[in-house]
XYZ file of C-alpha atoms in Angstrom:
666
model
C 19.823 -32.861 62.482
C 21.086 -29.221 63.848
C 17.889 -28.132 64.787
C 19.060 -25.586 67.031
C 20.958 -23.555 64.864
C 19.529 -20.858 63.944
C 21.629 -17.073 61.691
C 19.807 -13.855 62.834
C 20.559 -11.338 59.638
C 19.358 -8.473 58.270
C 17.388 -7.791 55.320
C 19.511 -5.019 53.244
C 16.351 -4.816 51.102
C 14.157 -3.973 54.102
C 16.088 -0.186 53.661
C 16.393 -0.532 49.574
C 12.628 -0.161 49.887
C 12.031 2.148 52.085
C 13.943 4.656 50.496
C 12.456 3.594 47.084
C 9.207 4.114 48.376
C 10.937 8.023 49.735
C 11.602 7.962 45.570
C 8.825 6.695 44.179
C 6.759 9.299 46.538
C 8.857 12.164 45.079
C 8.663 11.148 41.082
C 4.864 11.163 41.524
C 4.099 13.818 43.083
C 6.431 15.912 40.597
C 4.047 14.027 37.619
C 0.888 15.308 39.690
C 2.379 18.978 39.819
C 3.390 18.770 36.207
C -0.070 17.566 35.144
C -1.784 20.274 36.598
C 0.596 22.537 35.054
C 0.058 21.782 31.643
C -3.303 21.241 31.477
C -3.981 25.147 30.755
C -1.232 24.625 27.510
C -3.703 25.396 24.354
C -0.462 24.704 22.353
C 0.207 21.841 20.025
C 3.199 19.358 21.045
C 4.937 15.854 19.658
C 4.754 13.057 21.354
C 7.672 13.070 23.648
C 10.839 11.035 22.486
C 12.525 10.569 25.912
C 9.995 9.136 28.442
C 11.008 8.551 32.232
C 8.909 7.297 35.146
C 8.298 4.207 37.347
C 7.717 0.721 36.502
C 6.055 -1.671 39.057
C 4.731 -4.881 39.149
C 4.204 -8.676 39.633
C 7.444 -11.133 39.596
C 5.305 -14.877 39.820
C 8.372 -17.021 40.175
C 7.869 -21.012 39.498
C 11.113 -23.147 40.820
C 13.163 -26.048 39.346
C 15.582 -28.177 39.361
C 16.414 -29.050 42.955
C 18.428 -28.233 46.147
C 19.354 -30.128 49.084
C 22.087 -28.494 50.691
C 21.018 -24.888 51.967
C 24.349 -24.027 53.296
C 27.845 -25.524 55.079
C 26.644 -25.775 58.715
C 23.119 -26.809 57.632
C 21.028 -30.148 54.975
C 17.627 -31.472 55.281
C 17.047 -34.298 55.609
C 15.203 -34.032 51.963
C 15.483 -31.901 48.833
C 13.593 -29.761 47.478
C 12.095 -29.474 44.125
C 9.256 -27.279 42.239
C 8.052 -24.269 43.729
C 6.555 -20.793 42.913
C 5.855 -17.546 44.533
C 4.965 -13.676 43.689
C 7.431 -10.650 44.420
C 7.869 -7.646 44.250
C 9.190 -5.562 40.743
C 9.948 -1.803 40.734
C 12.277 0.365 39.689
C 13.107 3.825 37.622
C 12.011 3.926 33.786
C 14.077 5.399 31.240
C 12.958 4.883 27.778
C 13.655 6.843 24.446
C 11.938 6.469 21.055
C 11.154 8.989 18.422
C 7.694 8.996 17.306
C 6.640 7.253 14.073
C 9.235 5.253 14.279
C 9.998 1.593 15.723
C 13.042 1.314 17.253
C 14.119 2.602 20.706
C 15.503 1.472 23.693
C 14.415 0.949 27.811
C 16.428 1.152 30.358
C 15.194 -0.082 34.421
C 17.403 -0.430 37.026
C 14.993 -1.493 40.506
C 14.607 -3.847 42.791
C 13.450 -7.655 41.844
C 12.346 -10.055 44.360
C 12.316 -13.687 43.411
C 11.329 -14.869 46.089
C 8.722 -18.026 46.868
C 8.266 -21.221 48.812
C 8.818 -24.411 47.829
C 6.699 -27.420 47.212
C 6.469 -29.324 50.934
C 8.152 -32.386 51.331
C 8.219 -35.439 53.660
C 11.411 -36.499 55.231
C 12.111 -39.985 56.302
C 11.082 -39.543 60.163
C 6.877 -39.130 58.120
C 7.101 -35.251 58.830
C 6.130 -32.355 56.361
C 9.206 -30.063 56.012
C 8.529 -26.401 54.458
C 11.291 -24.641 52.614
C 11.043 -20.670 51.338
C 13.032 -18.188 50.318
C 12.922 -13.979 50.183
C 15.941 -13.819 47.269
C 16.133 -11.047 46.047
C 18.175 -8.769 43.233
C 18.840 -5.452 42.898
C 18.618 -5.417 38.641
C 19.623 -3.759 35.786
C 17.942 -4.491 32.851
C 18.896 -2.509 28.740
C 16.178 -3.720 26.413
C 15.725 -2.810 22.543
C 12.079 -1.215 22.078
C 10.058 -2.161 19.312
C 7.760 -0.760 17.497
C 7.042 -3.306 14.610
C 3.476 -1.444 13.520
C 4.709 1.713 14.451
C 1.603 2.428 16.534
C 1.599 2.569 20.518
C 2.241 -1.975 20.798
C 5.591 -2.239 21.485
C 7.534 -5.262 22.209
C 11.398 -5.277 24.087
C 13.612 -8.234 24.651
C 17.394 -7.572 26.559
C 19.548 -8.929 29.390
C 18.962 -8.771 32.424
C 21.886 -7.976 34.892
C 20.890 -9.048 38.389
C 22.866 -9.097 41.752
C 21.694 -10.832 44.989
C 20.609 -8.260 47.796
C 18.955 -11.052 49.640
C 19.863 -14.873 50.352
C 17.689 -15.317 53.501
C 15.588 -19.419 53.777
C 13.834 -20.608 56.257
C 13.514 -24.230 56.801
C 10.589 -25.468 58.671
C 9.695 -29.271 59.549
C 6.633 -30.155 61.426
C 5.604 -33.325 63.278
C 4.954 -37.270 62.471
C 0.844 -36.971 62.153
C 0.773 -40.497 63.834
C 2.943 -38.730 66.958
C 0.957 -35.670 68.129
C 2.647 -35.171 71.256
C 6.098 -34.841 69.511
C 7.228 -31.778 70.001
C 8.578 -30.405 67.071
C 11.497 -28.770 65.903
C 12.216 -24.782 65.894
C 12.449 -22.725 62.905
C 15.617 -22.705 61.047
C 16.360 -20.464 59.384
C 19.956 -18.158 57.125
C 21.660 -17.722 54.502
C 21.948 -20.437 50.693
C 25.662 -20.644 50.322
C 27.294 -20.416 47.457
C 25.085 -18.070 46.095
C 25.671 -16.615 42.606
C 26.222 -13.012 43.347
C 25.902 -11.902 39.898
C 22.869 -13.373 36.751
C 23.051 -12.710 33.555
C 19.963 -14.038 31.575
C 17.416 -12.616 29.125
C 14.242 -10.989 29.415
C 11.646 -10.583 26.124
C 8.112 -8.829 26.997
C 5.343 -6.143 25.588
C 3.393 -3.673 26.399
C 1.086 -0.965 25.117
C 0.883 3.040 25.643
C -1.993 4.689 26.827
C -1.940 8.341 26.930
C -3.400 10.293 29.879
C -3.863 13.550 28.902
C -3.149 15.081 25.069
C -0.713 16.674 23.091
C -2.209 20.514 23.803
C 0.173 19.573 26.382
C 3.726 20.077 26.949
C 4.290 17.442 29.918
C 2.566 14.315 28.393
C 1.738 11.091 30.802
C 1.774 8.108 29.878
C 0.383 4.630 31.270
C 1.759 1.175 30.123
C 0.505 -1.743 31.308
C 3.264 -4.284 30.126
C 4.013 -8.386 30.187
C 7.689 -9.809 30.447
C 9.433 -13.730 30.379
C 12.617 -14.234 32.152
C 13.431 -17.984 31.352
C 15.188 -20.040 33.121
C 18.488 -20.537 31.071
C 20.813 -18.415 33.468
C 18.553 -17.747 36.648
C 20.585 -20.410 38.888
C 20.294 -18.558 41.594
C 23.345 -21.029 42.816
C 26.539 -22.595 41.214
C 25.782 -25.965 43.038
C 23.087 -28.339 42.335
C 20.391 -27.506 39.621
C 17.789 -25.289 41.399
C 16.617 -22.498 38.274
C 13.886 -19.833 38.900
C 11.313 -18.837 35.316
C 9.615 -15.762 36.290
C 6.819 -13.667 34.272
C 6.276 -10.398 35.224
C 3.287 -8.093 34.855
C 2.839 -4.542 35.436
C 2.579 -1.459 34.361
C 4.881 1.796 33.873
C 3.959 5.171 34.375
C 6.235 7.598 32.545
C 6.514 11.439 31.724
C 8.316 13.217 28.865
C 8.003 17.029 27.353
C 7.329 17.310 22.817
C 8.175 19.808 21.162
C 5.476 22.930 20.209
C 4.293 21.902 16.615
C 4.542 24.809 14.628
C 1.267 26.407 13.304
C 2.264 26.397 9.463
C 5.305 24.730 7.289
C 8.657 26.209 6.873
C 8.717 29.234 4.010
C 5.298 27.754 3.376
C 6.261 25.273 0.944
C 4.350 22.649 2.319
C 1.116 22.512 1.822
C -1.450 19.702 3.517
C -5.231 18.995 2.335
C -7.446 15.166 2.637
C -9.641 14.872 0.251
C -12.202 11.896 1.315
C -13.871 10.095 -1.818
C -17.550 10.340 -2.451
C -19.834 8.036 -3.085
C -20.548 8.187 -7.163
C -25.265 7.195 -8.140
C -23.505 6.114 -10.990
C -20.708 4.754 -13.286
C -20.253 4.679 -17.078
C -19.015 1.727 -18.234
C -18.254 2.160 -21.877
C -17.937 -0.877 -24.340
C -15.994 -0.212 -27.339
C -15.946 -1.464 -30.635
C -12.467 0.694 -31.841
C -11.295 0.217 -34.586
C -7.519 -0.480 -36.198
C -6.195 1.332 -38.976
C -3.975 -0.400 -41.337
C -1.555 2.187 -41.425
C 2.075 2.391 -39.902
C 3.224 5.342 -39.866
C 7.635 5.698 -40.067
C 9.367 9.176 -38.950
C 11.047 11.267 -41.331
C 14.648 10.039 -42.384
C 13.952 6.298 -41.065
C 12.725 3.261 -41.859
C 13.337 1.571 -38.793
C 9.581 0.785 -37.572
C 8.918 3.888 -34.639
C 9.282 3.081 -31.429
C 6.043 4.111 -30.083
C 5.136 0.973 -31.819
C 4.468 -2.646 -29.507
C 7.065 -4.849 -30.748
C 7.576 -8.087 -28.840
C 10.447 -10.593 -28.628
C 9.756 -14.357 -30.225
C 9.385 -15.597 -26.568
C 6.320 -13.229 -25.470
C 4.143 -14.585 -28.666
C 2.760 -17.042 -26.563
C 1.993 -14.428 -24.132
C 0.372 -12.393 -26.673
C -3.680 -12.546 -26.087
C -5.263 -9.800 -28.786
C -8.447 -9.374 -26.197
C -6.285 -8.246 -23.286
C -3.701 -5.838 -25.732
C -5.467 -2.848 -23.674
C -4.633 -3.339 -20.178
C -0.612 -4.432 -20.791
C 1.290 -1.257 -21.091
C 5.124 -1.822 -21.214
C 5.484 1.423 -21.218
C 4.878 5.297 -21.060
C 2.172 6.095 -24.091
C 1.345 9.539 -24.259
C -1.649 10.502 -25.634
C -5.406 11.787 -24.238
C -6.461 8.018 -24.239
C -3.561 6.206 -23.477
C -5.628 2.775 -23.615
C -7.078 3.210 -26.969
C -3.375 4.411 -28.409
C -2.300 1.292 -27.020
C -4.051 -0.846 -28.317
C -3.189 0.971 -32.124
C 0.605 0.417 -31.134
C 0.010 -3.396 -30.855
C -1.453 -3.749 -34.870
C 1.575 -5.555 -35.396
C 0.980 -7.970 -32.784
C -2.750 -8.036 -33.501
C -2.208 -8.586 -37.041
C 0.603 -11.360 -36.794
C -1.494 -13.376 -34.296
C -4.430 -13.503 -36.852
C -2.259 -14.660 -39.083
C -1.185 -17.516 -36.760
C -4.791 -18.476 -36.477
C -5.750 -18.179 -39.762
C -2.434 -19.610 -41.740
C -4.582 -19.702 -45.010
C -4.090 -15.617 -44.995
C -2.372 -13.458 -47.286
C -1.062 -9.662 -46.766
C 0.386 -7.036 -48.802
C 2.287 -4.456 -47.012
C 2.598 -0.798 -48.998
C 5.856 1.137 -48.508
C 4.758 4.721 -49.780
C 7.660 7.005 -49.392
C 8.145 10.665 -50.395
C 11.667 9.957 -50.241
C 11.264 7.058 -53.324
C 9.428 3.781 -53.616
C 13.078 1.818 -52.700
C 12.621 3.082 -49.739
C 8.758 2.671 -49.120
C 9.783 -0.843 -50.025
C 12.610 -0.688 -47.203
C 9.806 0.534 -45.201
C 7.552 -2.627 -45.880
C 10.008 -4.829 -45.840
C 11.039 -3.905 -41.665
C 8.101 -4.926 -40.772
C 7.498 -8.159 -42.933
C 11.419 -9.557 -41.383
C 9.245 -8.223 -37.886
C 6.018 -10.872 -38.560
C 8.296 -13.397 -40.412
C 11.104 -13.529 -38.116
C 8.944 -13.045 -34.061
C 5.677 -14.532 -35.313
C 7.367 -17.205 -38.041
C 4.822 -16.633 -40.385
C 5.492 -17.528 -44.220
C 7.439 -15.565 -46.586
C 5.367 -16.805 -49.245
C 2.004 -14.915 -47.310
C 3.788 -11.514 -47.017
C 3.969 -9.180 -50.510
C 5.574 -6.010 -50.063
C 5.479 -3.021 -52.491
C 7.399 0.578 -52.484
C 5.453 3.942 -53.833
C 5.865 6.968 -53.967
C 3.093 8.287 -52.628
C -0.262 5.858 -50.511
C -3.413 5.360 -52.962
C -5.352 7.567 -50.934
C -2.706 10.483 -49.761
C -3.415 12.987 -47.461
C -1.618 16.095 -50.461
C -3.402 16.932 -52.638
C -2.094 17.996 -56.417
C -2.557 22.061 -55.799
C -2.489 22.399 -51.954
C 0.135 25.091 -50.279
C -1.108 24.717 -46.321
C 0.445 22.429 -43.688
C 2.321 20.175 -45.944
C 4.596 18.977 -43.830
C 2.284 17.175 -40.844
C 0.353 16.268 -44.401
C 3.420 14.427 -46.447
C 3.524 12.916 -41.945
C 1.010 11.273 -42.765
C 1.598 10.170 -46.345
C 4.965 8.686 -44.980
C 3.480 5.048 -44.248
C 2.996 0.924 -44.703
C -0.577 0.825 -45.661
C -1.720 -3.014 -44.996
C -3.728 -4.770 -47.386
C -5.703 -8.561 -47.582
C -8.819 -9.780 -49.687
C -8.490 -12.662 -46.534
C -12.045 -12.098 -44.923
C -11.007 -13.140 -41.415
C -8.909 -9.881 -41.002
C -11.387 -7.451 -41.736
C -14.042 -5.509 -40.628
C -17.772 -6.480 -41.294
C -19.157 -6.176 -44.588
C -15.542 -5.291 -46.379
C -13.608 -6.654 -49.315
C -10.701 -6.049 -50.965
C -7.120 -4.190 -50.402
C -8.663 -1.412 -48.977
C -10.710 -2.624 -46.820
C -10.387 -1.973 -42.740
C -9.411 -4.455 -40.532
C -11.403 -6.033 -38.105
C -11.754 -3.767 -34.969
C -11.223 -4.951 -31.732
C -13.575 -4.779 -27.990
C -12.392 -3.052 -25.341
C -13.749 -1.575 -22.475
C -13.943 1.664 -20.806
C -14.444 3.436 -17.922
C -14.433 3.149 -13.647
C -16.075 0.591 -12.606
C -14.853 0.687 -9.274
C -14.536 3.937 -8.081
C -11.984 4.792 -5.384
C -12.902 4.341 -2.142
C -9.246 5.914 -1.115
C -9.475 9.243 1.287
C -6.101 10.642 -0.240
C -3.911 12.818 1.419
C -1.439 15.379 0.093
C 0.977 17.341 1.541
C 2.758 19.585 -1.863
C 5.974 20.305 -1.120
C 7.341 17.034 1.575
C 9.571 15.400 -1.225
C 11.677 18.861 -0.960
C 10.970 20.490 2.376
C 10.355 17.830 4.764
C 12.387 14.590 6.044
C 9.808 12.014 6.880
C 5.809 13.292 8.638
C 2.619 11.308 9.889
C -0.808 11.168 10.370
C -2.757 11.288 13.485
C -6.693 10.514 12.462
C -9.647 11.622 15.377
C -13.205 10.562 14.915
C -15.952 12.735 16.621
C -15.766 10.248 19.683
C -11.825 11.580 20.481
C -10.787 8.103 18.948
C -7.301 8.656 17.723
C -5.680 6.231 14.912
C -2.086 7.491 13.650
C -0.473 6.821 10.301
C 2.674 6.814 8.630
C 5.915 7.785 8.873
C 5.346 8.757 5.501
C 8.294 10.378 2.857
C 6.381 11.052 -0.305
C 3.789 13.719 -1.312
C 0.442 12.001 -2.085
C -0.919 8.941 0.253
C -3.777 6.995 0.071
C -6.010 4.654 3.045
C -9.171 3.204 2.660
C -12.233 4.920 3.707
C -12.980 0.856 5.817
C -9.254 2.038 7.613
C -10.683 5.175 8.321
C -14.323 4.561 9.637
C -14.131 0.802 9.984
C -17.561 -0.085 10.877
C -18.887 3.552 12.315
C -20.997 5.212 11.196
C -21.279 8.966 8.459
C -18.917 11.554 10.344
C -16.893 14.451 10.918
C -12.942 13.846 11.238
C -10.505 15.760 11.919
C -7.131 14.963 10.481
C -3.428 16.335 11.834
C -0.324 16.445 9.563
C 2.729 16.553 11.569
C 5.980 16.551 9.588
C 9.556 17.031 10.638
C 11.057 19.642 8.619
C 15.100 18.275 6.728
C 16.099 21.191 9.076
C 15.063 19.533 12.170
C 11.559 21.231 13.034
C 8.320 19.697 13.542
C 5.573 21.391 11.583
C 2.012 20.546 12.130
C -1.270 21.531 9.780
C -4.632 20.468 10.306
C -7.602 19.636 8.173
C -11.602 17.791 8.371
C -13.345 15.962 6.699
C -16.400 14.809 5.973
C -16.470 10.271 6.114
C -20.115 8.409 4.875
C -19.553 3.874 4.789
C -19.479 3.496 0.900
C -22.253 2.272 -1.279
C -22.186 0.918 -4.608
C -23.428 2.436 -7.382
C -25.261 1.871 -10.348
C -23.509 0.839 -13.323
C -24.591 2.380 -16.396
C -23.640 1.171 -19.623
C -23.108 2.376 -22.756
C -21.894 0.666 -26.543
C -19.138 3.312 -28.635
C -18.670 2.305 -32.105
C -16.078 4.946 -34.098
C -16.374 5.282 -37.557
C -12.600 6.749 -39.508
C -12.622 8.631 -42.268
C -9.630 10.335 -44.886
C -8.867 13.231 -45.031
C -10.866 16.083 -45.799
C -13.466 13.405 -46.370
C -17.159 13.217 -45.253
C -18.844 11.043 -47.813
C -16.660 7.827 -47.598
C -19.269 6.589 -44.992
C -20.198 4.637 -47.892
C -17.619 2.204 -46.583
C -19.806 2.177 -43.852
C -23.235 1.038 -44.973
C -23.770 -1.893 -43.953
C -21.629 -2.049 -40.796
C -24.057 0.538 -39.663
C -27.071 -1.080 -40.797
C -26.329 -4.272 -40.109
C -24.141 -3.984 -36.631
C -24.381 -1.008 -35.037
C -28.476 -0.437 -35.434
C -29.179 -3.976 -33.857
C -27.508 -2.602 -31.197
C -29.306 0.756 -30.467
C -31.913 -1.208 -27.447
C -35.904 0.154 -27.098
C -35.763 4.109 -26.264
C -31.994 4.689 -26.211
C -29.887 7.878 -26.690
C -27.579 8.036 -29.856
C -24.958 10.684 -29.215
C -23.406 10.813 -32.750
C -19.562 13.606 -32.203
C -18.455 14.029 -35.205
C -14.117 15.589 -35.131
C -11.479 16.554 -37.281
C -7.961 16.585 -36.908
C -6.405 20.373 -36.937
C -5.347 20.458 -40.285
C -6.815 23.545 -41.870
C -9.201 26.299 -40.924
C -11.182 25.836 -37.690
C -14.763 26.211 -38.674
C -14.528 24.716 -42.020
C -13.413 21.636 -39.533
C -15.796 22.493 -37.812
C -18.268 22.325 -40.337
C -16.951 19.031 -41.700
C -16.761 17.261 -38.125
C -21.151 18.044 -38.137
C -21.295 16.698 -42.000
C -20.097 13.843 -40.884
C -22.210 12.924 -37.558
C -24.916 13.976 -40.088
C -24.460 11.036 -42.168
C -23.921 8.833 -39.474
C -27.031 9.735 -38.104
C -28.807 9.313 -41.672
C -27.887 5.854 -42.287
C -28.731 4.992 -38.937
C -32.278 6.914 -38.719
C -33.042 4.885 -42.409
C -31.986 1.371 -41.015
C -34.638 1.829 -37.635
C -37.280 3.624 -40.520
C -36.894 0.109 -42.245
C -37.286 -1.840 -39.238
C -40.820 0.638 -37.885
C -39.130 1.871 -34.819
C -39.031 5.505 -34.121
C -37.944 5.226 -30.579
C -34.759 6.475 -30.413
C -33.328 9.733 -29.549
C -30.182 11.457 -31.610
C -28.343 13.295 -30.045
C -25.752 15.154 -33.206
C -22.738 17.471 -32.622
C -19.609 18.110 -34.412
C -16.770 19.225 -32.175
C -14.352 20.074 -35.097
C -10.760 20.376 -34.583
C -10.918 21.163 -30.793
C -8.511 20.283 -28.472
C -9.677 19.965 -25.048
C -12.892 18.440 -26.433
C -10.671 15.249 -29.877
C -9.911 12.123 -28.634
C -6.893 12.121 -28.838
C -3.510 14.367 -29.514
C -2.204 16.176 -33.079
C 1.445 15.025 -31.889
C 2.063 11.739 -34.595
C 0.187 11.091 -37.927
C -1.889 7.994 -36.653
C -3.441 10.451 -33.867
C -4.282 12.385 -36.203
C -5.566 9.925 -38.699
C -7.772 8.664 -35.320
C -9.183 11.535 -35.297
C -10.750 11.901 -38.460
C -13.727 10.022 -37.164
C -17.595 9.660 -35.340
C -17.830 8.495 -32.438
C -21.485 6.481 -31.860
C -22.553 6.668 -28.168
C -25.287 4.180 -27.667
C -26.464 4.997 -24.385
C -29.427 2.409 -22.524
């Protein structure tokens, strides 16, 4: 054992550290000077994309494997294995990350100490032996920066290129405790041999940006605590033996950068920003509607094919069709003021087919009417029959077809001269007639009886609790935009980026468990020319309060064209079905309507006459039961299209507008 071997070396890291300390002091001084200056700014600036600063931290080094021969001149009597230590990491930091995006990069290059002390071993002479090293590198670490949530939290991953700077060691061997008078061996100092000059390994880490000043400063400062993991593979300091190093690095980056001045208004005034908070609704109205099924299918002029506005199923879809859920299945965009109700009607052939499948003894007659002649009317009826037979597999002998020039109850009357085009559209139809009670409305019989209605539920049962942010013109003028929302305590949340004009964010997401309060909202967008714009808004948010559900029941009575007395066919229905549904002390609102055919004043009177017919029957039924507790409100809206239940584009919509609507409010 050459215990007199010593090697005096100069540690390059000492010179490097002194220079690095001066550089760090210079950077920090610039940061402080810049901070003093920007506090005077009052403009709004974007977050910087480029950031410069200093990263500093501690390397927690863990040794594994083994090392025995330290160099050509010295080999201790016993091999060393595990160990640990703490070393300094300090490096300039350059970072690029465009605000609101996920990807960026980080570049660091500086001093990286992997120093440590091996676990003590015992030599053959029963002497304790220690080995420590000041192993250090100049490290270059380019990393991909990933912000998965487009927030202040980020992760990074990349290679590490390390160039050895210090490879020195110190070996100490004590005395045998059984021979206390023994003279200890002098320390052995030297450099490891066979040291790899360059190490290529990797790192993965995460950090969090903490802004140190607001966006009213052009130069902005950020403190980013971080932690990184450097696995052992690739980190073999020597090309002999198996010594390896695993490192956990923890520290912080102090960095700064300059944002771009945010323009106070949108370019050319094309972008208008608004924040619309939800309001708590005290009452929510839910309407259970018994919706009548008009037993007519209307055909387009010049065609005997079923119009494409009617919902036609494929044979494979029949098994999934449910009459009571038809209102929720919207296969195409339906026009009309009341889309849900019209969608029910446009499924009339599927509703009919479903009922006939469930009731195999039912039969129907399809009567087609066309002013082009009975033959075309017969073809119209046959096309509906073919659909029911082919898709719903209904036996042909259960469906009869007929052709007529005009329907049995026509809209166009003899001697009429006005609006004949609209009237003839209503007469070009196939009527569904049946004597099977399973298909018909309660208490009705005969071929002119209406089909059994469907109960649907309308009304907003779950009021919207989202905050709606509108950026009108965003799709034309902006590449993207984002939101910053600040509460009264200054806590900030960031959302986006977005590329659409309208965004909804749940109230709960913004408020959390906070009570009622005011919020400042800043919309920041990037125009297609690359300019940054910003607009502000304020809003007041309150916690969600569940509304009281106020339920009402709605029934409808449908009239033929220009009729107000045909209500007689509904007498028993109104008396035995509707009247018993009216609870004690309820209010019954009866509203009459007409289509747009005819004079305005005439239609106003006609709708009121229809409403009073319904009122008279209900009052008579309630009086027979000894009841006078119900309040009636009667209105006739005529053809007023703003108040009409449906539009008047198609004949079926006009037929449905010839109605009286009965609302029973509990």
